[in-house]
Coordinates of C-alpha atoms in Angstrom, one line a residue:
X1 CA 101.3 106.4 71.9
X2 CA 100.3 110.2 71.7
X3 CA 100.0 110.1 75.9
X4 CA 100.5 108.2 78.9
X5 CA 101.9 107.3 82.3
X6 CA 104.0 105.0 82.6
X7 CA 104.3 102.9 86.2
X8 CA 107.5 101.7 87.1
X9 CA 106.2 98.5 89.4
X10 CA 110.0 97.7 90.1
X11 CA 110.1 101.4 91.9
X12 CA 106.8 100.6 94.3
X13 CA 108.2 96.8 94.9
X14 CA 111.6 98.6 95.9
X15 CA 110.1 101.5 97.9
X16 CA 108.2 99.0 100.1
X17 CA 111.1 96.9 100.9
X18 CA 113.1 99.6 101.9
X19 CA 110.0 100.9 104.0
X20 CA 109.8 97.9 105.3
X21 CA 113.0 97.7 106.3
X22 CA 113.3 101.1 108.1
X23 CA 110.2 100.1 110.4
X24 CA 111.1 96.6 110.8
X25 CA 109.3 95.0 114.1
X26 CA 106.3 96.7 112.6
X27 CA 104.2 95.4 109.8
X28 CA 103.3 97.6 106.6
X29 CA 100.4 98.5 104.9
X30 CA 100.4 99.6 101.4
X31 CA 97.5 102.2 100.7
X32 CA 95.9 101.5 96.9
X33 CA 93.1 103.7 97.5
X34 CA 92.2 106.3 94.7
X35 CA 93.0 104.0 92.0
X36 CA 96.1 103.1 93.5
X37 CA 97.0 107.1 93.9
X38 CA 96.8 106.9 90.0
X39 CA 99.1 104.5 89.5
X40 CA 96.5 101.6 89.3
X41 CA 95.2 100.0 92.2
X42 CA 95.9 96.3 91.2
X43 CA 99.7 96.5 89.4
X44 CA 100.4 98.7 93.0
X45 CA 99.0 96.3 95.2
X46 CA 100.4 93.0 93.9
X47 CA 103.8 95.4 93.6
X48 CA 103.7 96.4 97.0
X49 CA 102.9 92.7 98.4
X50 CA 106.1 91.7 96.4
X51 CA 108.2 94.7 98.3
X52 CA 107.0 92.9 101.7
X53 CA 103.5 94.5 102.7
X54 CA 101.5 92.4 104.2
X55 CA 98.4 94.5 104.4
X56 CA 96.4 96.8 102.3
X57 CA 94.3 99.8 102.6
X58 CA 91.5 101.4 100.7
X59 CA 89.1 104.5 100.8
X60 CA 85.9 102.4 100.1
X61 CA 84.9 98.9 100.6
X62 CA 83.5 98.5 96.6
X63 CA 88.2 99.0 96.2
X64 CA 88.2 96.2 98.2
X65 CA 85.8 94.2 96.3
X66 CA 87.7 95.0 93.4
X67 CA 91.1 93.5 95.0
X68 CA 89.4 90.4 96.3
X69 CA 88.0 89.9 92.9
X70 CA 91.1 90.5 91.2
X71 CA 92.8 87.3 93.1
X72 CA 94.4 89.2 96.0
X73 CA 94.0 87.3 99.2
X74 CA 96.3 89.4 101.4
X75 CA 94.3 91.4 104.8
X76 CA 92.7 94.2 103.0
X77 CA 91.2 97.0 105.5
X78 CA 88.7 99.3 104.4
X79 CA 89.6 102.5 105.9
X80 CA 86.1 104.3 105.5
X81 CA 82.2 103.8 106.6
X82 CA 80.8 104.5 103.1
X83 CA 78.6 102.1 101.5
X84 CA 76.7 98.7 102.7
X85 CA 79.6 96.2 103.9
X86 CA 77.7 93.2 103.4
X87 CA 79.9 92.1 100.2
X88 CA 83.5 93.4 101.8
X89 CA 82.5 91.4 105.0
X90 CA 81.8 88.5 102.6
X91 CA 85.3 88.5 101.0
X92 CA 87.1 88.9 103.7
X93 CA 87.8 92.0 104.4
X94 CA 88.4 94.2 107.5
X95 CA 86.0 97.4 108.4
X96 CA 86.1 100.8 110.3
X97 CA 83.4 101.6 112.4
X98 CA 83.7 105.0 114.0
X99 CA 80.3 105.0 115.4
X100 CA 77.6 102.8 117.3
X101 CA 75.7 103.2 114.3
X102 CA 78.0 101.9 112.0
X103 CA 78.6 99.2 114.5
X104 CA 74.9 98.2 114.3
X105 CA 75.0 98.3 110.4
X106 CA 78.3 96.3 110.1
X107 CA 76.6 93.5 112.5
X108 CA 73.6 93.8 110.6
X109 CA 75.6 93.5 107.2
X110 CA 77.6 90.4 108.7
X111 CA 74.4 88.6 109.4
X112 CA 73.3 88.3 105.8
X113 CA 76.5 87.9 104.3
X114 CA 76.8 85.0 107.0
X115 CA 80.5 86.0 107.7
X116 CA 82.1 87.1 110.9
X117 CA 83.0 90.6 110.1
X118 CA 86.8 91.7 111.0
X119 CA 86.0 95.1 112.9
X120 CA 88.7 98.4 113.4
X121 CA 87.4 100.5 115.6
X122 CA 88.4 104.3 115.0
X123 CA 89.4 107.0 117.7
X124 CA 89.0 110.6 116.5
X125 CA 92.6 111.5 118.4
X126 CA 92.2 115.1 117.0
X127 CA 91.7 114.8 113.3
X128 CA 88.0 115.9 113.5
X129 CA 87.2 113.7 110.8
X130 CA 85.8 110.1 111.1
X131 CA 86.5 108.0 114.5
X132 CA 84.6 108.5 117.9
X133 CA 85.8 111.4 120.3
X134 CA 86.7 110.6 123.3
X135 CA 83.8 111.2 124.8
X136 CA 82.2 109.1 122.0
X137 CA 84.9 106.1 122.2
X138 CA 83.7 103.9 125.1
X139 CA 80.2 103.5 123.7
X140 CA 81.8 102.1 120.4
X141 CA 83.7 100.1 122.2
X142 CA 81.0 98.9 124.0
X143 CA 79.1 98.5 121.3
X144 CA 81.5 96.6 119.0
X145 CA 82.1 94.1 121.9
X146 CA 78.4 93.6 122.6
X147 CA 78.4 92.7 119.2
X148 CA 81.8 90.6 119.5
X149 CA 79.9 88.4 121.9
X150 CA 76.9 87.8 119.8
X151 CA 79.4 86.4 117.0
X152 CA 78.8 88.6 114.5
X153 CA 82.0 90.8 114.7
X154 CA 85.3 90.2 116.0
X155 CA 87.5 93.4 116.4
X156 CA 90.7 93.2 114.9
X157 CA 92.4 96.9 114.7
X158 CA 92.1 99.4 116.9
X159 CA 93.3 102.9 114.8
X160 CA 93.3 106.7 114.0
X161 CA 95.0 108.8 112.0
X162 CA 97.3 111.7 112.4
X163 CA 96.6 115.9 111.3
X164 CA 99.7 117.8 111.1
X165 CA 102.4 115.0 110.6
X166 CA 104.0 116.4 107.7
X167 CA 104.6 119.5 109.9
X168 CA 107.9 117.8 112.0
X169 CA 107.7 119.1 115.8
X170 CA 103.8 119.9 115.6
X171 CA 102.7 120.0 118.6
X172 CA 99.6 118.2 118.0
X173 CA 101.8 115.0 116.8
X174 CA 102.1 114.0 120.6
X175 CA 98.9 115.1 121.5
X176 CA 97.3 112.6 119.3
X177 CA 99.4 109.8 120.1
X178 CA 98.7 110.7 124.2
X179 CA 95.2 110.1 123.0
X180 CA 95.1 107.3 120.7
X181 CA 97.4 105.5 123.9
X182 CA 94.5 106.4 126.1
X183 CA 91.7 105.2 123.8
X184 CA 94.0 101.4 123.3
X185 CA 94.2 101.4 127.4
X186 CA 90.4 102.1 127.7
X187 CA 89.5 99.4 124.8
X188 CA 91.8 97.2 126.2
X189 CA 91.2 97.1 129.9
X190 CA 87.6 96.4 128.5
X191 CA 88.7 93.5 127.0
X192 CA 89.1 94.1 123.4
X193 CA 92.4 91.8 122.0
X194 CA 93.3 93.7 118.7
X195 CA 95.3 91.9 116.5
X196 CA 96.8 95.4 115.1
X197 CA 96.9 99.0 116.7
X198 CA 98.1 101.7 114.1
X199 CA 98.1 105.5 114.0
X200 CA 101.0 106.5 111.6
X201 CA 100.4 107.6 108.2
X202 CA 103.8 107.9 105.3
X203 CA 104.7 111.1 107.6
X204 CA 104.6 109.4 110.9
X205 CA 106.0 106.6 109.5
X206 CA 108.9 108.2 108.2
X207 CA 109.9 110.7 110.9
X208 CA 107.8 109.6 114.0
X209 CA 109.5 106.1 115.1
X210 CA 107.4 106.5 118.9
X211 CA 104.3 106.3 116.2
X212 CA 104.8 102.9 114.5
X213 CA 103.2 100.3 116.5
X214 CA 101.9 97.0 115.1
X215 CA 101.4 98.7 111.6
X216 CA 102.6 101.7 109.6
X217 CA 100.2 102.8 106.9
X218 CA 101.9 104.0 103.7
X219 CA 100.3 105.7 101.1
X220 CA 102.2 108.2 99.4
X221 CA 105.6 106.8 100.1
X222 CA 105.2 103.8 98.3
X223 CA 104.7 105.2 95.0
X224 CA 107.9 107.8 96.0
X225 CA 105.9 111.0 96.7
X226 CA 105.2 112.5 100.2
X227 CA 103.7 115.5 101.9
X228 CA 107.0 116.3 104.2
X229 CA 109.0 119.5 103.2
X230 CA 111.2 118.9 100.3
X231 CA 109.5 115.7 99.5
X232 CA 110.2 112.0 100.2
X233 CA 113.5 111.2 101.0
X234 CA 115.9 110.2 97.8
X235 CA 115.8 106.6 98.6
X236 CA 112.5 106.6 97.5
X237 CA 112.2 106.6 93.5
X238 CA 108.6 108.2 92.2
X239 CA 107.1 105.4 90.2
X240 CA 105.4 107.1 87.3
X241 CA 106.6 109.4 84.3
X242 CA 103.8 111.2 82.8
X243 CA 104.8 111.9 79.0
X244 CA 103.3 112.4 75.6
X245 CA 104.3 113.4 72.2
X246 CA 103.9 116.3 70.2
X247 CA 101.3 116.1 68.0
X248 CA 101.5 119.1 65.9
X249 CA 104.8 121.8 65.7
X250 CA 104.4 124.6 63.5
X251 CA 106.2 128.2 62.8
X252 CA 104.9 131.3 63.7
X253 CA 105.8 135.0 63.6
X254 CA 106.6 137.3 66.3
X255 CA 103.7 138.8 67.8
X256 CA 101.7 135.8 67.8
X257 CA 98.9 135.1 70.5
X258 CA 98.9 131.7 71.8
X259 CA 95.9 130.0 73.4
X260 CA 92.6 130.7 75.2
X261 CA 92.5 134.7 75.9
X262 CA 96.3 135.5 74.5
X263 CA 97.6 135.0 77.6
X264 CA 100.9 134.3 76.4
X265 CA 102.1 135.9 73.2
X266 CA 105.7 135.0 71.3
X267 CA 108.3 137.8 71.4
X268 CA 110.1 136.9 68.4
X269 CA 109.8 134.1 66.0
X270 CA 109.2 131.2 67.3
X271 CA 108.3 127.4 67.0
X272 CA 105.3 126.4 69.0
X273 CA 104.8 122.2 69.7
X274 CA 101.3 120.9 70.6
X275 CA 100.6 118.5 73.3
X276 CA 98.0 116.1 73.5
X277 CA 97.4 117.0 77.4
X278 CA 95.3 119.4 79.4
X279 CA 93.2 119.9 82.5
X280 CA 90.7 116.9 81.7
X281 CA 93.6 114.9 81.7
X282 CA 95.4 116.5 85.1
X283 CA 97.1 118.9 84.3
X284 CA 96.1 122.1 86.2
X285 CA 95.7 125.3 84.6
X286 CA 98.0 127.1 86.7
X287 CA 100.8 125.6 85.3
X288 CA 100.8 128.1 82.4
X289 CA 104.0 129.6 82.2
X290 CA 105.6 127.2 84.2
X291 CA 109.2 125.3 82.9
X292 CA 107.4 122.1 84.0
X293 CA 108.0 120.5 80.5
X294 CA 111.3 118.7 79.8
X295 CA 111.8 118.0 76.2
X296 CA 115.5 117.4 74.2
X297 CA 117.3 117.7 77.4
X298 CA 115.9 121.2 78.8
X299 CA 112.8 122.4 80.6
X300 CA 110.6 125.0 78.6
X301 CA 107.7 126.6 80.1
X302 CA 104.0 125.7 78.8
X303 CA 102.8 128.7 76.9
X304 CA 99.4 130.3 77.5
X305 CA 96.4 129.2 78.8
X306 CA 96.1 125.4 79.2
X307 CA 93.4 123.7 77.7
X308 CA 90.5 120.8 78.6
X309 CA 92.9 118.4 76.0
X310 CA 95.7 120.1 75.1
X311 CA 98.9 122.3 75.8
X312 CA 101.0 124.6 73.9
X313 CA 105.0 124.8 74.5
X314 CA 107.1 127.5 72.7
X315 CA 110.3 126.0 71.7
X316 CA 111.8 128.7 70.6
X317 CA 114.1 127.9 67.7
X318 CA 114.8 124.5 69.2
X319 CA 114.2 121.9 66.2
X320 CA 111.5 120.2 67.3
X321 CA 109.1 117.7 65.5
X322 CA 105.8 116.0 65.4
X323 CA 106.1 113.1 67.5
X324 CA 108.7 114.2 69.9
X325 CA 108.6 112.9 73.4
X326 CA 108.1 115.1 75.6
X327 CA 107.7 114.6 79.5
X328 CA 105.6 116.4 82.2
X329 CA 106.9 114.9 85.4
X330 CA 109.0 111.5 86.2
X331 CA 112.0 110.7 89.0
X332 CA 113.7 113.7 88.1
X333 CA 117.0 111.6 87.1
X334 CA 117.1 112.9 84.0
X335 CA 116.4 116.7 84.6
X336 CA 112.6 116.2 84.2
X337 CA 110.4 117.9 86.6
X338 CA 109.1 115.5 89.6
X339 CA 105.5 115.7 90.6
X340 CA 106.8 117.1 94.1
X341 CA 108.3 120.0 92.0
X342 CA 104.8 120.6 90.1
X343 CA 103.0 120.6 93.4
X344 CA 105.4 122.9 95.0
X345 CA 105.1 125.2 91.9
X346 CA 101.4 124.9 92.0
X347 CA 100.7 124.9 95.6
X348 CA 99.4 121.6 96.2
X349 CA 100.7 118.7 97.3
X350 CA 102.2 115.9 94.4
X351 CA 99.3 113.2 95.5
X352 CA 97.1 115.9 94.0
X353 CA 99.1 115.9 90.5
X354 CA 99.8 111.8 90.8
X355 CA 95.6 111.4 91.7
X356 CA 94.3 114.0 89.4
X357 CA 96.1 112.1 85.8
X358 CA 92.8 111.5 84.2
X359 CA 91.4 107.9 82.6
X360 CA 92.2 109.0 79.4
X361 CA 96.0 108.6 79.6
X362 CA 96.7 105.1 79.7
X363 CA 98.4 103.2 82.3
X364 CA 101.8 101.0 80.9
X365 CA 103.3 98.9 82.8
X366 CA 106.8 96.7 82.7
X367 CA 106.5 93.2 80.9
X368 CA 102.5 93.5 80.4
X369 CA 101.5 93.7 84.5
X370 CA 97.8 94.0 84.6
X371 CA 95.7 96.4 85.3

């Protein structure tokens, strides 16, 4: 195979228990959304079910569909508004409603589906994203327990989600959780029952016990990566190795321009190895020059510009050949680059390089797991 990622399921499966285990007295919800953050969204989820999760999320309710459709049974919530809910209602699954309107148009959705609809209400605790303000939040809750009483809706979670709790000490940390505690108080007092209250993301979840509540939503941290300085902590193994193989090596003279605008040209003679990856596939341009490829036991830098389908390396007068493995990122045990290390290179964040790996590279997986 010329490309691909592979998924080590054993890692998520692990990564969860051990989650798990360091929030025990809380239950765990594995994130999937965004194709499982490129890992695939199915293999993930029945991974992370195995490891001990006992709820999943996803971005929008057609991922949901998709799980429900695939045979998974466990609580899936759908974490935003977009799209008519009628069908996620009618497997099953559990909404957000941020809004009266959305309120109106899940109750709406539930009548013809002819399902109760599971309802989380959403506080916007200082995100400034989706969820009702405060100002906004007793309406919803009014609302979703107007609703609640015609039998159309029953609310199940109450929730938000945190802004700066990657950044350990932030101020805003505790002034969100302040919040989201008044916002429970109010929605309780008015007689909402939630079966789940949750507010910690992975980097709550890992470094903000006080944060953990009924439920801890992972995302990152399942598949090993996080947003936290320095990455996820090393009991936490990344779950997929992108490689490839060389699919052309040829000599070349001192002198010689390599790729789009001679960006990079060889200093002395030198042997230059072809790989069947580029920026359509997710690999960022601004890795040129980088050492972020790890081939016979060393890290050599990606020549020149990188292309839509393809990369150049200079090997130097390593003796490389056409079909060589090569890899791009992977746990790092063997020397490889991680995708924390290519997003602290790059500037990003390594759920941008694990999302961004492109349809074309195909998913493997340990002892045939489905897609």
């Amino acid at each position: 195979m010329d490309r691909q990622a592979f998924v080590d399921l054993g890692a998520i499966t692990g990564n969860v228990a051990s989650l798990c285990e360091l929030v025990r007295g809380s239950q765990v919800m594995a994130v999937v959304k965004a194709d499982g953050y490129g890992h695939g969204m199915v293999p993930a989820a029945r991974a992370a079910l195995a490891g001990g999760a006992t709820w999943l999320g996803v971005a929008d309710l057609d991922e949901a569909v998709a799980l429900r459709r695939a045979g998974i049974t466990a609580p899936v919530l759908g974490l935003m508004t977009f799209g008519d809910p009628a069908e996620a209602i009618g497997h099953g699954v559990d909404v957000t409603a941020g809004s009266v309107a959305f309120v109106a148009k899940v109750e709406a959705a539930a009548g013809r589906s002819g399902v109760q609809a599971r309802l989380h209400l959403k506080a916007d605790t200082g995100l400034s994203r989706g969820g009702a303000t405060p100002a906004d939040w007793p309406g919803l809750v009014e609302a979703a327990l107007q609703a609640q009483a015609r039998g159309s809706v029953r609310v199940t979670g109450l929730w938000s989600h945190f802004a700066c709790a990657d950044i350990p000490g932030h101020p805003s940390i505790a002034a969100q959780l302040a919040v989201f505690a008044d916002a429970v108080a109010s929605a309780e007092k008015a007689d909402v029952t939630p079966e789940v209250r949750h507010i910690a993301n992975t980097a709550a979840g890992l470094t903000v016990p006080e944060s953990r509540l009924d439920l801890v939503r992972f995302g990152g941290a399942i598949y090993g990566l996080s947003t936290l300085p320095g990455g996820a902590p090393s009991w936490l193994r990344p779950a997929m190795t992108l490689r490839a193989r060389l699919a052309m090596v040829k000599r070349v003279p001192a002198g010689t321009g390599v790729s789009y605008g001679h960006r990079y040209v060889t200093s002395r003679e030198a042997t230059l190895g072809l790989v069947p990856l580029g920026y359509a596939d997710g690999v960022p341009r601004s890795a040129a020059g980088h050492p972020l490829i790890s081939a016979h036991g060393r890290r050599w830098p990606i020549a020149g510009t990188v292309c839509m389908d393809q990369l150049v390396v200079d090997f130097g007068d390593e003796p490389v050949a056409t079909g060589d493995e090569v890899v791009l990122f992977g746990p790092g045990e063997d020397g490889e680059p991680t995708a924390q290390e290519w997003g602290e290179r790059l500037g990003t964040i390594s759920y941008e390089i694990a999302t961004g790996i492109g349809s074309r590279v195909r998913r493997t997986y340990p002892d045939g797991a489905r897609r």
